[in-house]
């Protein structure tokens, strides 16, 4: 009986350790950074233009490289709703950046696009919910043999 209790205790401890090891392994995997680029702040500004039928949208954001590698940021394009895309005056809102973001640093990026807001008053423009929360970022990096 004493041997049985001892065996059950050992099996229980191994089970707990195995489950803990699996959990720890999963946590470690979650900590791996694939691309390591994140946006840690965004600001949006709306303004008028000389043409009263247009609204200028200015955006600024910080692109942070959490890795120790350098990335070449090729282009940046704000992701906007279909409704806003239909109102774009210039359909090409992609910016050519071609700047390096070194490891563990950030780069401030900004751009503008113009919307056709003809016939809308201030309230109508606000109802468009002009917001930019995501960007399509194309990068290039050099990878070597380790």
PDB file of C-alpha atoms in Angstrom:
ATOM      1  CA  UNK A   1       0.000   0.000   0.000  1.00  0.00           C
ATOM      2  CA  UNK A   2       2.860   2.327   0.877  1.00  0.00           C
ATOM      3  CA  UNK A   3       4.527   1.558  -2.482  1.00  0.00           C
ATOM      4  CA  UNK A   4       1.250   2.266  -4.296  1.00  0.00           C
ATOM      5  CA  UNK A   5       0.958   5.732  -2.661  1.00  0.00           C
ATOM      6  CA  UNK A   6       4.585   6.453  -3.521  1.00  0.00           C
ATOM      7  CA  UNK A   7       4.016   5.421  -7.170  1.00  0.00           C
ATOM      8  CA  UNK A   8       0.868   7.554  -7.418  1.00  0.00           C
ATOM      9  CA  UNK A   9       2.736  10.515  -5.967  1.00  0.00           C
ATOM     10  CA  UNK A  10       5.562  10.127  -8.492  1.00  0.00           C
ATOM     11  CA  UNK A  11       3.117   9.745 -11.406  1.00  0.00           C
ATOM     12  CA  UNK A  12       1.191  12.820 -10.221  1.00  0.00           C
ATOM     13  CA  UNK A  13       4.388  14.877  -9.951  1.00  0.00           C
ATOM     14  CA  UNK A  14       5.543  13.827 -13.418  1.00  0.00           C
ATOM     15  CA  UNK A  15       2.111  14.706 -14.835  1.00  0.00           C
ATOM     16  CA  UNK A  16       2.228  18.136 -13.248  1.00  0.00           C
ATOM     17  CA  UNK A  17       5.773  18.715 -14.503  1.00  0.00           C
ATOM     18  CA  UNK A  18       4.861  17.550 -18.004  1.00  0.00           C
ATOM     19  CA  UNK A  19       1.859  19.863 -18.135  1.00  0.00           C
ATOM     20  CA  UNK A  20       3.919  22.729 -16.754  1.00  0.00           C
ATOM     21  CA  UNK A  21       6.593  22.046 -19.341  1.00  0.00           C
ATOM     22  CA  UNK A  22       4.036  22.144 -22.138  1.00  0.00           C
ATOM     23  CA  UNK A  23       2.663  25.398 -20.848  1.00  0.00           C
ATOM     24  CA  UNK A  24       6.136  26.891 -20.480  1.00  0.00           C
ATOM     25  CA  UNK A  25       7.047  25.746 -23.969  1.00  0.00           C
ATOM     26  CA  UNK A  26       3.897  27.410 -25.324  1.00  0.00           C
ATOM     27  CA  UNK A  27       4.726  30.648 -23.541  1.00  0.00           C
ATOM     28  CA  UNK A  28       8.210  30.614 -24.977  1.00  0.00           C
ATOM     29  CA  UNK A  29       6.852  30.118 -28.500  1.00  0.00           C
ATOM     30  CA  UNK A  30       4.442  33.035 -28.057  1.00  0.00           C
ATOM     31  CA  UNK A  31       7.431  35.224 -27.180  1.00  0.00           C
ATOM     32  CA  UNK A  32       9.020  34.694 -30.607  1.00  0.00           C
ATOM     33  CA  UNK A  33       8.760  37.830 -32.694  1.00  0.00           C
ATOM     34  CA  UNK A  34       8.219  37.068 -36.381  1.00  0.00           C
ATOM     35  CA  UNK A  35       8.415  40.480 -37.983  1.00  0.00           C
ATOM     36  CA  UNK A  36       8.590  42.612 -34.881  1.00  0.00           C
ATOM     37  CA  UNK A  37       7.090  45.730 -36.462  1.00  0.00           C
ATOM     38  CA  UNK A  38       4.310  47.375 -34.494  1.00  0.00           C
ATOM     39  CA  UNK A  39       2.585  50.724 -34.470  1.00  0.00           C
ATOM     40  CA  UNK A  40       2.724  52.174 -30.989  1.00  0.00           C
ATOM     41  CA  UNK A  41       0.916  55.477 -31.635  1.00  0.00           C
ATOM     42  CA  UNK A  42      -1.290  57.045 -34.312  1.00  0.00           C
ATOM     43  CA  UNK A  43      -2.702  60.540 -34.647  1.00  0.00           C
ATOM     44  CA  UNK A  44      -5.233  61.751 -37.216  1.00  0.00           C
ATOM     45  CA  UNK A  45      -6.042  65.315 -38.202  1.00  0.00           C
ATOM     46  CA  UNK A  46      -8.779  66.652 -40.456  1.00  0.00           C
ATOM     47  CA  UNK A  47      -8.499  69.935 -42.259  1.00  0.00           C
ATOM     48  CA  UNK A  48     -10.008  71.941 -45.036  1.00  0.00           C
ATOM     49  CA  UNK A  49      -8.378  72.856 -48.296  1.00  0.00           C
ATOM     50  CA  UNK A  50      -8.649  75.718 -50.738  1.00  0.00           C
ATOM     51  CA  UNK A  51     -11.378  73.732 -52.438  1.00  0.00           C
ATOM     52  CA  UNK A  52     -14.266  73.665 -49.959  1.00  0.00           C
ATOM     53  CA  UNK A  53     -15.450  70.346 -51.420  1.00  0.00           C
ATOM     54  CA  UNK A  54     -12.342  68.571 -50.082  1.00  0.00           C
ATOM     55  CA  UNK A  55     -11.235  67.406 -46.656  1.00  0.00           C
ATOM     56  CA  UNK A  56      -7.549  66.737 -46.061  1.00  0.00           C
ATOM     57  CA  UNK A  57      -6.751  63.812 -43.766  1.00  0.00           C
ATOM     58  CA  UNK A  58      -3.313  63.938 -42.110  1.00  0.00           C
ATOM     59  CA  UNK A  59      -1.971  60.923 -40.261  1.00  0.00           C
ATOM     60  CA  UNK A  60       1.162  60.361 -38.206  1.00  0.00           C
ATOM     61  CA  UNK A  61       2.319  57.140 -36.638  1.00  0.00           C
ATOM     62  CA  UNK A  62       5.330  55.574 -34.990  1.00  0.00           C
ATOM     63  CA  UNK A  63       6.573  52.306 -36.489  1.00  0.00           C
ATOM     64  CA  UNK A  64       8.622  50.429 -33.901  1.00  0.00           C
ATOM     65  CA  UNK A  65      11.012  47.605 -34.813  1.00  0.00           C
ATOM     66  CA  UNK A  66      11.149  45.243 -31.810  1.00  0.00           C
ATOM     67  CA  UNK A  67      13.785  42.965 -33.348  1.00  0.00           C
ATOM     68  CA  UNK A  68      17.544  43.345 -33.540  1.00  0.00           C
ATOM     69  CA  UNK A  69      17.450  43.271 -37.370  1.00  0.00           C
ATOM     70  CA  UNK A  70      17.170  46.219 -39.748  1.00  0.00           C
ATOM     71  CA  UNK A  71      14.140  46.492 -42.039  1.00  0.00           C
ATOM     72  CA  UNK A  72      13.881  48.626 -45.158  1.00  0.00           C
ATOM     73  CA  UNK A  73      10.410  50.136 -45.158  1.00  0.00           C
ATOM     74  CA  UNK A  74       9.481  50.258 -48.843  1.00  0.00           C
ATOM     75  CA  UNK A  75       5.893  51.527 -48.803  1.00  0.00           C
ATOM     76  CA  UNK A  76       3.118  52.410 -46.381  1.00  0.00           C
ATOM     77  CA  UNK A  77      -0.577  52.568 -47.195  1.00  0.00           C
ATOM     78  CA  UNK A  78      -3.373  53.444 -44.770  1.00  0.00           C
ATOM     79  CA  UNK A  79      -6.217  50.942 -44.710  1.00  0.00           C
ATOM     80  CA  UNK A  80      -9.525  52.781 -44.998  1.00  0.00           C
ATOM     81  CA  UNK A  81     -13.154  51.756 -45.377  1.00  0.00           C
ATOM     82  CA  UNK A  82     -14.804  51.192 -48.760  1.00  0.00           C
ATOM     83  CA  UNK A  83     -16.942  54.320 -48.197  1.00  0.00           C
ATOM     84  CA  UNK A  84     -13.816  56.439 -47.752  1.00  0.00           C
ATOM     85  CA  UNK A  85     -12.106  54.741 -50.717  1.00  0.00           C
ATOM     86  CA  UNK A  86     -15.058  55.818 -52.891  1.00  0.00           C
ATOM     87  CA  UNK A  87     -14.511  59.422 -51.772  1.00  0.00           C
ATOM     88  CA  UNK A  88     -10.755  59.522 -52.474  1.00  0.00           C
ATOM     89  CA  UNK A  89      -9.718  62.297 -54.835  1.00  0.00           C
ATOM     90  CA  UNK A  90      -6.425  60.580 -55.656  1.00  0.00           C
ATOM     91  CA  UNK A  91      -6.900  56.796 -55.517  1.00  0.00           C
ATOM     92  CA  UNK A  92      -3.193  56.122 -54.924  1.00  0.00           C
ATOM     93  CA  UNK A  93      -2.628  56.749 -51.219  1.00  0.00           C
ATOM     94  CA  UNK A  94       0.442  54.509 -50.952  1.00  0.00           C
ATOM     95  CA  UNK A  95       3.578  56.320 -49.809  1.00  0.00           C
ATOM     96  CA  UNK A  96       7.062  55.395 -50.995  1.00  0.00           C
ATOM     97  CA  UNK A  97       9.232  55.490 -47.877  1.00  0.00           C
ATOM     98  CA  UNK A  98      12.486  53.621 -48.692  1.00  0.00           C
ATOM     99  CA  UNK A  99      14.008  54.176 -45.243  1.00  0.00           C
ATOM    100  CA  UNK A 100      15.667  51.795 -42.822  1.00  0.00           C
ATOM    101  CA  UNK A 101      14.303  51.098 -39.378  1.00  0.00           C
ATOM    102  CA  UNK A 102      17.155  49.656 -37.345  1.00  0.00           C
ATOM    103  CA  UNK A 103      16.637  47.103 -34.590  1.00  0.00           C
ATOM    104  CA  UNK A 104      15.029  48.319 -31.378  1.00  0.00           C
ATOM    105  CA  UNK A 105      14.300  51.757 -32.836  1.00  0.00           C
ATOM    106  CA  UNK A 106      11.242  53.495 -34.209  1.00  0.00           C
ATOM    107  CA  UNK A 107      10.551  55.705 -37.194  1.00  0.00           C
ATOM    108  CA  UNK A 108       7.946  58.457 -37.309  1.00  0.00           C
ATOM    109  CA  UNK A 109       5.966  58.302 -40.555  1.00  0.00           C
ATOM    110  CA  UNK A 110       3.274  60.613 -41.863  1.00  0.00           C
ATOM    111  CA  UNK A 111       1.091  61.160 -44.875  1.00  0.00           C
ATOM    112  CA  UNK A 112      -2.054  62.761 -46.208  1.00  0.00           C
ATOM    113  CA  UNK A 113      -4.939  61.965 -48.483  1.00  0.00           C
ATOM    114  CA  UNK A 114      -7.844  64.026 -49.753  1.00  0.00           C
ATOM    115  CA  UNK A 115     -11.520  63.141 -49.613  1.00  0.00           C
ATOM    116  CA  UNK A 116     -14.353  64.518 -51.710  1.00  0.00           C
ATOM    117  CA  UNK A 117     -16.767  65.926 -49.139  1.00  0.00           C
ATOM    118  CA  UNK A 118     -18.801  68.075 -51.520  1.00  0.00           C
ATOM    119  CA  UNK A 119     -22.245  68.799 -50.107  1.00  0.00           C
ATOM    120  CA  UNK A 120     -21.338  67.757 -46.563  1.00  0.00           C
ATOM    121  CA  UNK A 121     -21.301  70.099 -43.608  1.00  0.00           C
ATOM    122  CA  UNK A 122     -19.113  69.615 -40.542  1.00  0.00           C
ATOM    123  CA  UNK A 123     -21.550  67.107 -39.016  1.00  0.00           C
ATOM    124  CA  UNK A 124     -21.747  65.165 -42.271  1.00  0.00           C
ATOM    125  CA  UNK A 125     -17.965  64.919 -42.431  1.00  0.00           C
ATOM    126  CA  UNK A 126     -17.822  63.709 -38.821  1.00  0.00           C
ATOM    127  CA  UNK A 127     -20.430  61.024 -39.633  1.00  0.00           C
ATOM    128  CA  UNK A 128     -18.015  59.592 -42.220  1.00  0.00           C
ATOM    129  CA  UNK A 129     -16.011  58.264 -39.252  1.00  0.00           C
ATOM    130  CA  UNK A 130     -12.668  59.079 -40.824  1.00  0.00           C
ATOM    131  CA  UNK A 131     -10.263  56.900 -38.911  1.00  0.00           C
ATOM    132  CA  UNK A 132      -7.027  55.137 -39.757  1.00  0.00           C
ATOM    133  CA  UNK A 133      -6.046  52.324 -37.386  1.00  0.00           C
ATOM    134  CA  UNK A 134      -4.105  49.985 -39.666  1.00  0.00           C
ATOM    135  CA  UNK A 135      -1.505  50.289 -42.395  1.00  0.00           C
ATOM    136  CA  UNK A 136      -0.223  47.991 -45.078  1.00  0.00           C
ATOM    137  CA  UNK A 137       3.570  48.123 -44.731  1.00  0.00           C
ATOM    138  CA  UNK A 138       5.857  46.512 -47.292  1.00  0.00           C
ATOM    139  CA  UNK A 139       9.359  45.730 -46.094  1.00  0.00           C
ATOM    140  CA  UNK A 140      12.578  44.282 -47.375  1.00  0.00           C
ATOM    141  CA  UNK A 141      15.248  42.645 -45.312  1.00  0.00           C
ATOM    142  CA  UNK A 142      18.554  40.917 -45.857  1.00  0.00           C
ATOM    143  CA  UNK A 143      18.734  37.399 -44.417  1.00  0.00           C
ATOM    144  CA  UNK A 144      21.967  35.434 -44.129  1.00  0.00           C
ATOM    145  CA  UNK A 145      23.008  31.995 -42.967  1.00  0.00           C
ATOM    146  CA  UNK A 146      23.451  31.705 -39.233  1.00  0.00           C
TER     147      UNK A 146
END
